[in-house]
Amino acid sequence: MKIITIKEEAWDQLNSRITAIAEYLKRLEVTNYDDLWLNNHEVCQYLHISEKTLWRMRTKGEIAYSKIYGQYFYTIGAIKDMLNAHAVQSNDEYVLELIARGKSYIEKGRKLKTDKK
């Protein structure tokens, strides 16, 4: 094993450069895809819907879009906004009731499987 010594000033410069590189890489990782544009086909694949369903959403004003030379384009941000606008809001009571129903369903399913034996 070799021990390498350097002056404190050189170490500080090296350390500051490494820190600057690390901060630059962290900034690169935080990429915002909300401004990325998708066409009809890509949105339909992304949402697992038909083009007719997307057309209905567009005509009802449920999703923001742009039309250029007969083609429709949507931003990922607009898709997220649409999904959030239609998200089902729940309270704690609803969640507890859902958990209870799930447990009941599982128990019934297990009883039916054991009855068959």
mmCIF file of N, CA and C in Angstrom:
data_model
loop_
_atom_site.group_PDB
_atom_site.id
_atom_site.type_symbol
_atom_site.label_atom_id
_atom_site.label_comp_id
_atom_site.label_asym_id
_atom_site.label_seq_id
_atom_site.Cartn_x
_atom_site.Cartn_y
_atom_site.Cartn_z
ATOM 1 N N MET A 1 0.843 -1.164 0.000
ATOM 2 C CA MET A 1 0.000 0.000 0.000
ATOM 3 C C MET A 1 0.893 1.233 0.000
ATOM 4 N N LYS A 2 0.532 2.183 -0.872
ATOM 5 C CA LYS A 2 1.289 3.423 -0.963
ATOM 6 C C LYS A 2 0.507 4.540 -0.284
ATOM 7 N N ILE A 3 1.201 5.406 0.359
ATOM 8 C CA ILE A 3 0.608 6.584 0.966
ATOM 9 C C ILE A 3 1.044 7.784 0.150
ATOM 10 N N ILE A 4 0.052 8.530 -0.322
ATOM 11 C CA ILE A 4 0.339 9.701 -1.143
ATOM 12 C C ILE A 4 -0.037 10.931 -0.341
ATOM 13 N N THR A 5 0.840 11.868 -0.310
ATOM 14 C CA THR A 5 0.567 13.108 0.415
ATOM 15 C C THR A 5 0.503 14.257 -0.583
ATOM 16 N N ILE A 6 -0.411 15.168 -0.322
ATOM 17 C CA ILE A 6 -0.515 16.369 -1.148
ATOM 18 C C ILE A 6 -0.724 17.559 -0.223
ATOM 19 N N LYS A 7 -0.461 18.707 -0.747
ATOM 20 C CA LYS A 7 -0.630 19.919 0.044
ATOM 21 C C LYS A 7 -2.107 20.146 0.323
ATOM 22 N N GLU A 8 -2.375 20.804 1.432
ATOM 23 C CA GLU A 8 -3.753 21.056 1.847
ATOM 24 C C GLU A 8 -4.502 21.880 0.796
ATOM 25 N N GLU A 9 -3.826 22.823 0.192
ATOM 26 C CA GLU A 9 -4.446 23.664 -0.839
ATOM 27 C C GLU A 9 -4.881 22.825 -2.042
ATOM 28 N N ALA A 10 -4.009 21.911 -2.461
ATOM 29 C CA ALA A 10 -4.342 21.027 -3.586
ATOM 30 C C ALA A 10 -5.524 20.128 -3.226
ATOM 31 N N TRP A 11 -5.554 19.617 -1.983
ATOM 32 C CA TRP A 11 -6.657 18.781 -1.528
ATOM 33 C C TRP A 11 -7.975 19.557 -1.546
ATOM 34 N N ASP A 12 -7.956 20.800 -1.088
ATOM 35 C CA ASP A 12 -9.154 21.629 -1.077
ATOM 36 C C ASP A 12 -9.668 21.876 -2.493
ATOM 37 N N GLN A 13 -8.760 22.134 -3.429
ATOM 38 C CA GLN A 13 -9.156 22.344 -4.824
ATOM 39 C C GLN A 13 -9.779 21.068 -5.407
ATOM 40 N N LEU A 14 -9.138 19.942 -5.151
ATOM 41 C CA LEU A 14 -9.647 18.664 -5.642
ATOM 42 C C LEU A 14 -11.020 18.365 -5.041
ATOM 43 N N ASN A 15 -11.151 18.583 -3.752
ATOM 44 C CA ASN A 15 -12.414 18.329 -3.065
ATOM 45 C C ASN A 15 -13.530 19.235 -3.598
ATOM 46 N N SER A 16 -13.222 20.505 -3.857
ATOM 47 C CA SER A 16 -14.239 21.422 -4.373
ATOM 48 C C SER A 16 -14.654 21.038 -5.799
ATOM 49 N N ARG A 17 -13.724 20.552 -6.587
ATOM 50 C CA ARG A 17 -14.054 20.104 -7.947
ATOM 51 C C ARG A 17 -14.958 18.865 -7.903
ATOM 52 N N ILE A 18 -14.643 17.938 -7.019
ATOM 53 C CA ILE A 18 -15.471 16.731 -6.877
ATOM 54 C C ILE A 18 -16.877 17.111 -6.419
ATOM 55 N N THR A 19 -16.967 18.043 -5.482
ATOM 56 C CA THR A 19 -18.273 18.503 -5.000
ATOM 57 C C THR A 19 -19.058 19.173 -6.119
ATOM 58 N N ALA A 20 -18.382 19.987 -6.928
ATOM 59 C CA ALA A 20 -19.045 20.664 -8.044
ATOM 60 C C ALA A 20 -19.564 19.646 -9.062
ATOM 61 N N ILE A 21 -18.792 18.627 -9.351
ATOM 62 C CA ILE A 21 -19.216 17.578 -10.285
ATOM 63 C C ILE A 21 -20.423 16.826 -9.721
ATOM 64 N N ALA A 22 -20.397 16.497 -8.437
ATOM 65 C CA ALA A 22 -21.509 15.784 -7.804
ATOM 66 C C ALA A 22 -22.783 16.611 -7.857
ATOM 67 N N GLU A 23 -22.687 17.911 -7.591
ATOM 68 C CA GLU A 23 -23.868 18.777 -7.643
ATOM 69 C C GLU A 23 -24.404 18.887 -9.067
ATOM 70 N N TYR A 24 -23.510 18.947 -10.048
ATOM 71 C CA TYR A 24 -23.928 19.003 -11.453
ATOM 72 C C TYR A 24 -24.684 17.730 -11.838
ATOM 73 N N LEU A 25 -24.185 16.585 -11.429
ATOM 74 C CA LEU A 25 -24.849 15.311 -11.733
ATOM 75 C C LEU A 25 -26.209 15.210 -11.050
ATOM 76 N N LYS A 26 -26.325 15.737 -9.844
ATOM 77 C CA LYS A 26 -27.613 15.729 -9.157
ATOM 78 C C LYS A 26 -28.630 16.588 -9.915
ATOM 79 N N ARG A 27 -28.189 17.729 -10.435
ATOM 80 C CA ARG A 27 -29.098 18.591 -11.198
ATOM 81 C C ARG A 27 -29.547 17.909 -12.483
ATOM 82 N N LEU A 28 -28.684 17.127 -13.097
ATOM 83 C CA LEU A 28 -29.046 16.418 -14.321
ATOM 84 C C LEU A 28 -30.112 15.362 -14.049
ATOM 85 N N GLU A 29 -30.077 14.729 -12.876
ATOM 86 C CA GLU A 29 -31.020 13.678 -12.534
ATOM 87 C C GLU A 29 -32.436 14.219 -12.357
ATOM 88 N N VAL A 30 -32.577 15.459 -11.929
ATOM 89 C CA VAL A 30 -33.897 16.044 -11.695
ATOM 90 C C VAL A 30 -34.410 16.587 -13.022
ATOM 91 N N THR A 31 -34.930 15.688 -13.838
ATOM 92 C CA THR A 31 -35.455 16.057 -15.137
ATOM 93 C C THR A 31 -36.966 16.125 -15.033
ATOM 94 N N ASN A 32 -37.529 17.195 -15.491
ATOM 95 C CA ASN A 32 -38.969 17.373 -15.452
ATOM 96 C C ASN A 32 -39.532 17.001 -16.819
ATOM 97 N N TYR A 33 -40.310 15.937 -16.859
ATOM 98 C CA TYR A 33 -40.876 15.466 -18.112
ATOM 99 C C TYR A 33 -42.248 16.078 -18.392
ATOM 100 N N ASP A 34 -42.733 16.956 -17.521
ATOM 101 C CA ASP A 34 -44.065 17.520 -17.694
ATOM 102 C C ASP A 34 -44.209 18.309 -18.997
ATOM 103 N N ASP A 35 -43.128 18.829 -19.534
ATOM 104 C CA ASP A 35 -43.189 19.611 -20.766
ATOM 105 C C ASP A 35 -42.957 18.771 -22.020
ATOM 106 N N LEU A 36 -42.787 17.471 -21.865
ATOM 107 C CA LEU A 36 -42.566 16.584 -23.009
ATOM 108 C C LEU A 36 -43.886 16.365 -23.745
ATOM 109 N N TRP A 37 -43.874 16.493 -25.065
ATOM 110 C CA TRP A 37 -45.083 16.377 -25.882
ATOM 111 C C TRP A 37 -45.231 14.962 -26.418
ATOM 112 N N LEU A 38 -46.459 14.456 -26.386
ATOM 113 C CA LEU A 38 -46.776 13.127 -26.908
ATOM 114 C C LEU A 38 -47.888 13.263 -27.940
ATOM 115 N N ASN A 39 -47.900 12.358 -28.932
ATOM 116 C CA ASN A 39 -48.976 12.378 -29.913
ATOM 117 C C ASN A 39 -50.114 11.456 -29.465
ATOM 118 N N ASN A 40 -51.186 11.379 -30.273
ATOM 119 C CA ASN A 40 -52.352 10.561 -29.933
ATOM 120 C C ASN A 40 -51.976 9.126 -29.589
ATOM 121 N N HIS A 41 -51.219 8.510 -30.472
ATOM 122 C CA HIS A 41 -50.863 7.107 -30.305
ATOM 123 C C HIS A 41 -50.098 6.866 -29.004
ATOM 124 N N GLU A 42 -49.154 7.732 -28.722
ATOM 125 C CA GLU A 42 -48.360 7.583 -27.497
ATOM 126 C C GLU A 42 -49.219 7.752 -26.247
ATOM 127 N N VAL A 43 -50.142 8.711 -26.268
ATOM 128 C CA VAL A 43 -51.015 8.929 -25.114
ATOM 129 C C VAL A 43 -51.932 7.724 -24.914
ATOM 130 N N CYS A 44 -52.467 7.199 -26.002
ATOM 131 C CA CYS A 44 -53.342 6.030 -25.910
ATOM 132 C C CYS A 44 -52.592 4.831 -25.330
ATOM 133 N N GLN A 45 -51.371 4.635 -25.754
ATOM 134 C CA GLN A 45 -50.560 3.548 -25.191
ATOM 135 C C GLN A 45 -50.275 3.794 -23.717
ATOM 136 N N TYR A 46 -49.952 5.022 -23.379
ATOM 137 C CA TYR A 46 -49.602 5.385 -22.010
ATOM 138 C C TYR A 46 -50.779 5.174 -21.066
ATOM 139 N N LEU A 47 -51.988 5.570 -21.497
ATOM 140 C CA LEU A 47 -53.172 5.481 -20.649
ATOM 141 C C LEU A 47 -53.960 4.186 -20.845
ATOM 142 N N HIS A 48 -53.572 3.382 -21.830
ATOM 143 C CA HIS A 48 -54.282 2.137 -22.165
ATOM 144 C C HIS A 48 -55.737 2.424 -22.520
ATOM 145 N N ILE A 49 -55.924 3.380 -23.423
ATOM 146 C CA ILE A 49 -57.260 3.741 -23.888
ATOM 147 C C ILE A 49 -57.254 3.758 -25.407
ATOM 148 N N SER A 50 -58.447 3.775 -26.002
ATOM 149 C CA SER A 50 -58.555 3.844 -27.455
ATOM 150 C C SER A 50 -58.473 5.299 -27.913
ATOM 151 N N GLU A 51 -58.269 5.465 -29.219
ATOM 152 C CA GLU A 51 -58.225 6.825 -29.759
ATOM 153 C C GLU A 51 -59.592 7.485 -29.668
ATOM 154 N N LYS A 52 -60.661 6.693 -29.735
ATOM 155 C CA LYS A 52 -62.003 7.253 -29.602
ATOM 156 C C LYS A 52 -62.219 7.794 -28.188
ATOM 157 N N THR A 53 -61.745 7.065 -27.191
ATOM 158 C CA THR A 53 -61.860 7.545 -25.813
ATOM 159 C C THR A 53 -61.077 8.838 -25.636
ATOM 160 N N LEU A 54 -59.890 8.903 -26.228
ATOM 161 C CA LEU A 54 -59.087 10.121 -26.153
ATOM 162 C C LEU A 54 -59.811 11.268 -26.859
ATOM 163 N N TRP A 55 -60.447 10.979 -27.974
ATOM 164 C CA TRP A 55 -61.224 11.992 -28.688
ATOM 165 C C TRP A 55 -62.348 12.527 -27.806
ATOM 166 N N ARG A 56 -63.055 11.609 -27.104
ATOM 167 C CA ARG A 56 -64.131 12.032 -26.194
ATOM 168 C C ARG A 56 -63.589 12.941 -25.093
ATOM 169 N N MET A 57 -62.455 12.571 -24.531
ATOM 170 C CA MET A 57 -61.848 13.372 -23.467
ATOM 171 C C MET A 57 -61.487 14.764 -23.988
ATOM 172 N N ARG A 58 -61.000 14.798 -25.213
ATOM 173 C CA ARG A 58 -60.609 16.065 -25.824
ATOM 174 C C ARG A 58 -61.831 16.938 -26.063
ATOM 175 N N THR A 59 -62.914 16.362 -26.609
ATOM 176 C CA THR A 59 -64.108 17.149 -26.919
ATOM 177 C C THR A 59 -64.832 17.610 -25.659
ATOM 178 N N LYS A 60 -64.724 16.854 -24.570
ATOM 179 C CA LYS A 60 -65.334 17.261 -23.305
ATOM 180 C C LYS A 60 -64.479 18.280 -22.560
ATOM 181 N N GLY A 61 -63.273 18.519 -23.046
ATOM 182 C CA GLY A 61 -62.382 19.466 -22.387
ATOM 183 C C GLY A 61 -61.704 18.888 -21.154
ATOM 184 N N GLU A 62 -61.610 17.568 -21.080
ATOM 185 C CA GLU A 62 -61.014 16.920 -19.916
ATOM 186 C C GLU A 62 -59.488 16.910 -19.960
ATOM 187 N N ILE A 63 -58.933 17.106 -21.151
ATOM 188 C CA ILE A 63 -57.474 17.081 -21.294
ATOM 189 C C ILE A 63 -57.045 18.221 -22.217
ATOM 190 N N ALA A 64 -55.973 18.892 -21.849
ATOM 191 C CA ALA A 64 -55.445 19.992 -22.661
ATOM 192 C C ALA A 64 -54.635 19.419 -23.818
ATOM 193 N N TYR A 65 -54.699 20.074 -24.963
ATOM 194 C CA TYR A 65 -53.996 19.585 -26.140
ATOM 195 C C TYR A 65 -53.656 20.741 -27.068
ATOM 196 N N SER A 66 -52.823 20.437 -28.046
ATOM 197 C CA SER A 66 -52.520 21.373 -29.121
ATOM 198 C C SER A 66 -52.714 20.641 -30.441
ATOM 199 N N LYS A 67 -53.191 21.360 -31.432
ATOM 200 C CA LYS A 67 -53.418 20.769 -32.751
ATOM 201 C C LYS A 67 -52.509 21.468 -33.749
ATOM 202 N N ILE A 68 -51.709 20.684 -34.428
ATOM 203 C CA ILE A 68 -50.790 21.228 -35.422
ATOM 204 C C ILE A 68 -50.941 20.408 -36.700
ATOM 205 N N TYR A 69 -51.368 21.053 -37.765
ATOM 206 C CA TYR A 69 -51.561 20.389 -39.061
ATOM 207 C C TYR A 69 -52.361 19.094 -38.944
ATOM 208 N N GLY A 70 -53.430 19.140 -38.180
ATOM 209 C CA GLY A 70 -54.325 17.993 -38.075
ATOM 210 C C GLY A 70 -53.899 16.928 -37.074
ATOM 211 N N GLN A 71 -52.769 17.110 -36.437
ATOM 212 C CA GLN A 71 -52.312 16.146 -35.429
ATOM 213 C C GLN A 71 -52.452 16.767 -34.049
ATOM 214 N N TYR A 72 -52.845 15.935 -33.090
ATOM 215 C CA TYR A 72 -53.034 16.395 -31.722
ATOM 216 C C TYR A 72 -51.832 16.008 -30.871
ATOM 217 N N PHE A 73 -51.445 16.920 -29.993
ATOM 218 C CA PHE A 73 -50.320 16.691 -29.099
ATOM 219 C C PHE A 73 -50.711 17.075 -27.679
ATOM 220 N N TYR A 74 -50.167 16.344 -26.717
ATOM 221 C CA TYR A 74 -50.491 16.532 -25.302
ATOM 222 C C TYR A 74 -49.194 16.525 -24.512
ATOM 223 N N THR A 75 -49.124 17.332 -23.463
ATOM 224 C CA THR A 75 -47.948 17.284 -22.601
ATOM 225 C C THR A 75 -48.199 16.269 -21.490
ATOM 226 N N ILE A 76 -47.127 15.726 -20.972
ATOM 227 C CA ILE A 76 -47.252 14.795 -19.853
ATOM 228 C C ILE A 76 -47.855 15.519 -18.657
ATOM 229 N N GLY A 77 -47.544 16.790 -18.507
ATOM 230 C CA GLY A 77 -48.139 17.582 -17.432
ATOM 231 C C GLY A 77 -49.652 17.661 -17.563
ATOM 232 N N ALA A 78 -50.161 17.823 -18.802
ATOM 233 C CA ALA A 78 -51.611 17.873 -19.025
ATOM 234 C C ALA A 78 -52.249 16.531 -18.690
ATOM 235 N N ILE A 79 -51.557 15.452 -19.006
ATOM 236 C CA ILE A 79 -52.071 14.114 -18.692
ATOM 237 C C ILE A 79 -52.126 13.930 -17.176
ATOM 238 N N LYS A 80 -51.071 14.349 -16.488
ATOM 239 C CA LYS A 80 -51.052 14.246 -15.022
ATOM 240 C C LYS A 80 -52.175 15.077 -14.411
ATOM 241 N N ASP A 81 -52.375 16.282 -14.925
ATOM 242 C CA ASP A 81 -53.447 17.149 -14.407
ATOM 243 C C ASP A 81 -54.807 16.492 -14.581
ATOM 244 N N MET A 82 -55.025 15.890 -15.755
ATOM 245 C CA MET A 82 -56.292 15.219 -16.022
ATOM 246 C C MET A 82 -56.487 14.041 -15.073
ATOM 247 N N LEU A 83 -55.447 13.265 -14.865
ATOM 248 C CA LEU A 83 -55.545 12.118 -13.961
ATOM 249 C C LEU A 83 -55.803 12.571 -12.530
ATOM 250 N N ASN A 84 -55.125 13.618 -12.106
ATOM 251 C CA ASN A 84 -55.329 14.133 -10.748
ATOM 252 C C ASN A 84 -56.725 14.726 -10.577
ATOM 253 N N ALA A 85 -57.257 15.345 -11.617
ATOM 254 C CA ALA A 85 -58.595 15.935 -11.538
ATOM 255 C C ALA A 85 -59.669 14.862 -11.377
ATOM 256 N N HIS A 86 -59.403 13.682 -11.904
ATOM 257 C CA HIS A 86 -60.377 12.595 -11.828
ATOM 258 C C HIS A 86 -60.039 11.577 -10.745
ATOM 259 N N ALA A 87 -59.050 11.876 -9.932
ATOM 260 C CA ALA A 87 -58.670 10.949 -8.861
ATOM 261 C C ALA A 87 -59.783 10.886 -7.825
ATOM 262 N N VAL A 88 -60.030 9.691 -7.345
ATOM 263 C CA VAL A 88 -61.064 9.497 -6.333
ATOM 264 C C VAL A 88 -60.481 9.896 -4.984
ATOM 265 N N GLN A 89 -61.123 10.858 -4.353
ATOM 266 C CA GLN A 89 -60.662 11.291 -3.040
ATOM 267 C C GLN A 89 -61.319 10.416 -1.986
ATOM 268 N N SER A 90 -60.567 10.030 -0.991
ATOM 269 C CA SER A 90 -61.135 9.175 0.050
ATOM 270 C C SER A 90 -60.769 9.724 1.423
ATOM 271 N N ASN A 91 -61.564 9.303 2.407
ATOM 272 C CA ASN A 91 -61.272 9.688 3.782
ATOM 273 C C ASN A 91 -60.861 8.438 4.550
ATOM 274 N N ASP A 92 -60.479 8.596 5.802
ATOM 275 C CA ASP A 92 -59.997 7.470 6.601
ATOM 276 C C ASP A 92 -61.068 6.404 6.799
ATOM 277 N N GLU A 93 -62.322 6.834 6.972
ATOM 278 C CA GLU A 93 -63.407 5.869 7.168
ATOM 279 C C GLU A 93 -63.562 4.977 5.941
ATOM 280 N N TYR A 94 -63.486 5.581 4.770
ATOM 281 C CA TYR A 94 -63.611 4.817 3.531
ATOM 282 C C TYR A 94 -62.481 3.799 3.411
ATOM 283 N N VAL A 95 -61.276 4.214 3.734
ATOM 284 C CA VAL A 95 -60.123 3.316 3.650
ATOM 285 C C VAL A 95 -60.276 2.157 4.633
ATOM 286 N N LEU A 96 -60.695 2.441 5.858
ATOM 287 C CA LEU A 96 -60.889 1.372 6.850
ATOM 288 C C LEU A 96 -61.978 0.400 6.404
ATOM 289 N N GLU A 97 -63.054 0.923 5.826
ATOM 290 C CA GLU A 97 -64.130 0.068 5.316
ATOM 291 C C GLU A 97 -63.625 -0.802 4.164
ATOM 292 N N LEU A 98 -62.812 -0.217 3.307
ATOM 293 C CA LEU A 98 -62.241 -0.964 2.190
ATOM 294 C C LEU A 98 -61.336 -2.081 2.688
ATOM 295 N N ILE A 99 -60.541 -1.803 3.699
ATOM 296 C CA ILE A 99 -59.658 -2.825 4.279
ATOM 297 C C ILE A 99 -60.491 -3.944 4.890
ATOM 298 N N ALA A 100 -61.550 -3.591 5.610
ATOM 299 C CA ALA A 100 -62.415 -4.602 6.227
ATOM 300 C C ALA A 100 -63.057 -5.480 5.158
ATOM 301 N N ARG A 101 -63.548 -4.863 4.089
ATOM 302 C CA ARG A 101 -64.146 -5.654 3.008
ATOM 303 C C ARG A 101 -63.111 -6.566 2.361
ATOM 304 N N GLY A 102 -61.909 -6.056 2.189
ATOM 305 C CA GLY A 102 -60.842 -6.874 1.608
ATOM 306 C C GLY A 102 -60.514 -8.070 2.468
ATOM 307 N N LYS A 103 -60.442 -7.864 3.778
ATOM 308 C CA LYS A 103 -60.177 -8.967 4.696
ATOM 309 C C LYS A 103 -61.299 -9.996 4.632
ATOM 310 N N SER A 104 -62.536 -9.506 4.609
ATOM 311 C CA SER A 104 -63.696 -10.396 4.529
ATOM 312 C C SER A 104 -63.654 -11.214 3.243
ATOM 313 N N TYR A 105 -63.336 -10.561 2.150
ATOM 314 C CA TYR A 105 -63.259 -11.237 0.860
ATOM 315 C C TYR A 105 -62.187 -12.324 0.879
ATOM 316 N N ILE A 106 -61.031 -12.012 1.459
ATOM 317 C CA ILE A 106 -59.940 -12.984 1.533
ATOM 318 C C ILE A 106 -60.339 -14.166 2.398
ATOM 319 N N GLU A 107 -60.959 -13.884 3.549
ATOM 320 C CA GLU A 107 -61.377 -14.965 4.442
ATOM 321 C C GLU A 107 -62.406 -15.863 3.775
ATOM 322 N N LYS A 108 -63.375 -15.290 3.068
ATOM 323 C CA LYS A 108 -64.378 -16.082 2.368
ATOM 324 C C LYS A 108 -63.725 -16.940 1.299
ATOM 325 N N GLY A 109 -62.782 -16.359 0.573
ATOM 326 C CA GLY A 109 -62.080 -17.098 -0.474
ATOM 327 C C GLY A 109 -61.297 -18.260 0.089
ATOM 328 N N ARG A 110 -60.675 -18.056 1.221
ATOM 329 C CA ARG A 110 -59.894 -19.127 1.846
ATOM 330 C C ARG A 110 -60.811 -20.225 2.373
ATOM 331 N N LYS A 111 -61.964 -19.856 2.923
ATOM 332 C CA LYS A 111 -62.913 -20.851 3.420
ATOM 333 C C LYS A 111 -63.439 -21.697 2.272
ATOM 334 N N LEU A 112 -63.720 -21.047 1.145
ATOM 335 C CA LEU A 112 -64.221 -21.797 0.004
ATOM 336 C C LEU A 112 -63.175 -22.781 -0.497
ATOM 337 N N LYS A 113 -61.922 -22.400 -0.493
ATOM 338 C CA LYS A 113 -60.858 -23.302 -0.932
ATOM 339 C C LYS A 113 -60.699 -24.469 0.014
ATOM 340 N N THR A 114 -60.815 -24.231 1.307
ATOM 341 C CA THR A 114 -60.661 -25.311 2.277
ATOM 342 C C THR A 114 -61.863 -26.227 2.266
ATOM 343 N N ASP A 115 -63.078 -25.726 1.922
ATOM 344 C CA ASP A 115 -64.282 -26.538 1.854
ATOM 345 C C ASP A 115 -64.189 -27.562 0.736
ATOM 346 N N LYS A 116 -63.477 -27.249 -0.326
ATOM 347 C CA LYS A 116 -63.392 -28.127 -1.483
ATOM 348 C C LYS A 116 -62.571 -29.381 -1.180
ATOM 349 N N LYS A 117 -61.722 -29.333 -0.174
ATOM 350 C CA LYS A 117 -60.832 -30.469 0.102
ATOM 351 C C LYS A 117 -61.534 -31.634 0.647
#
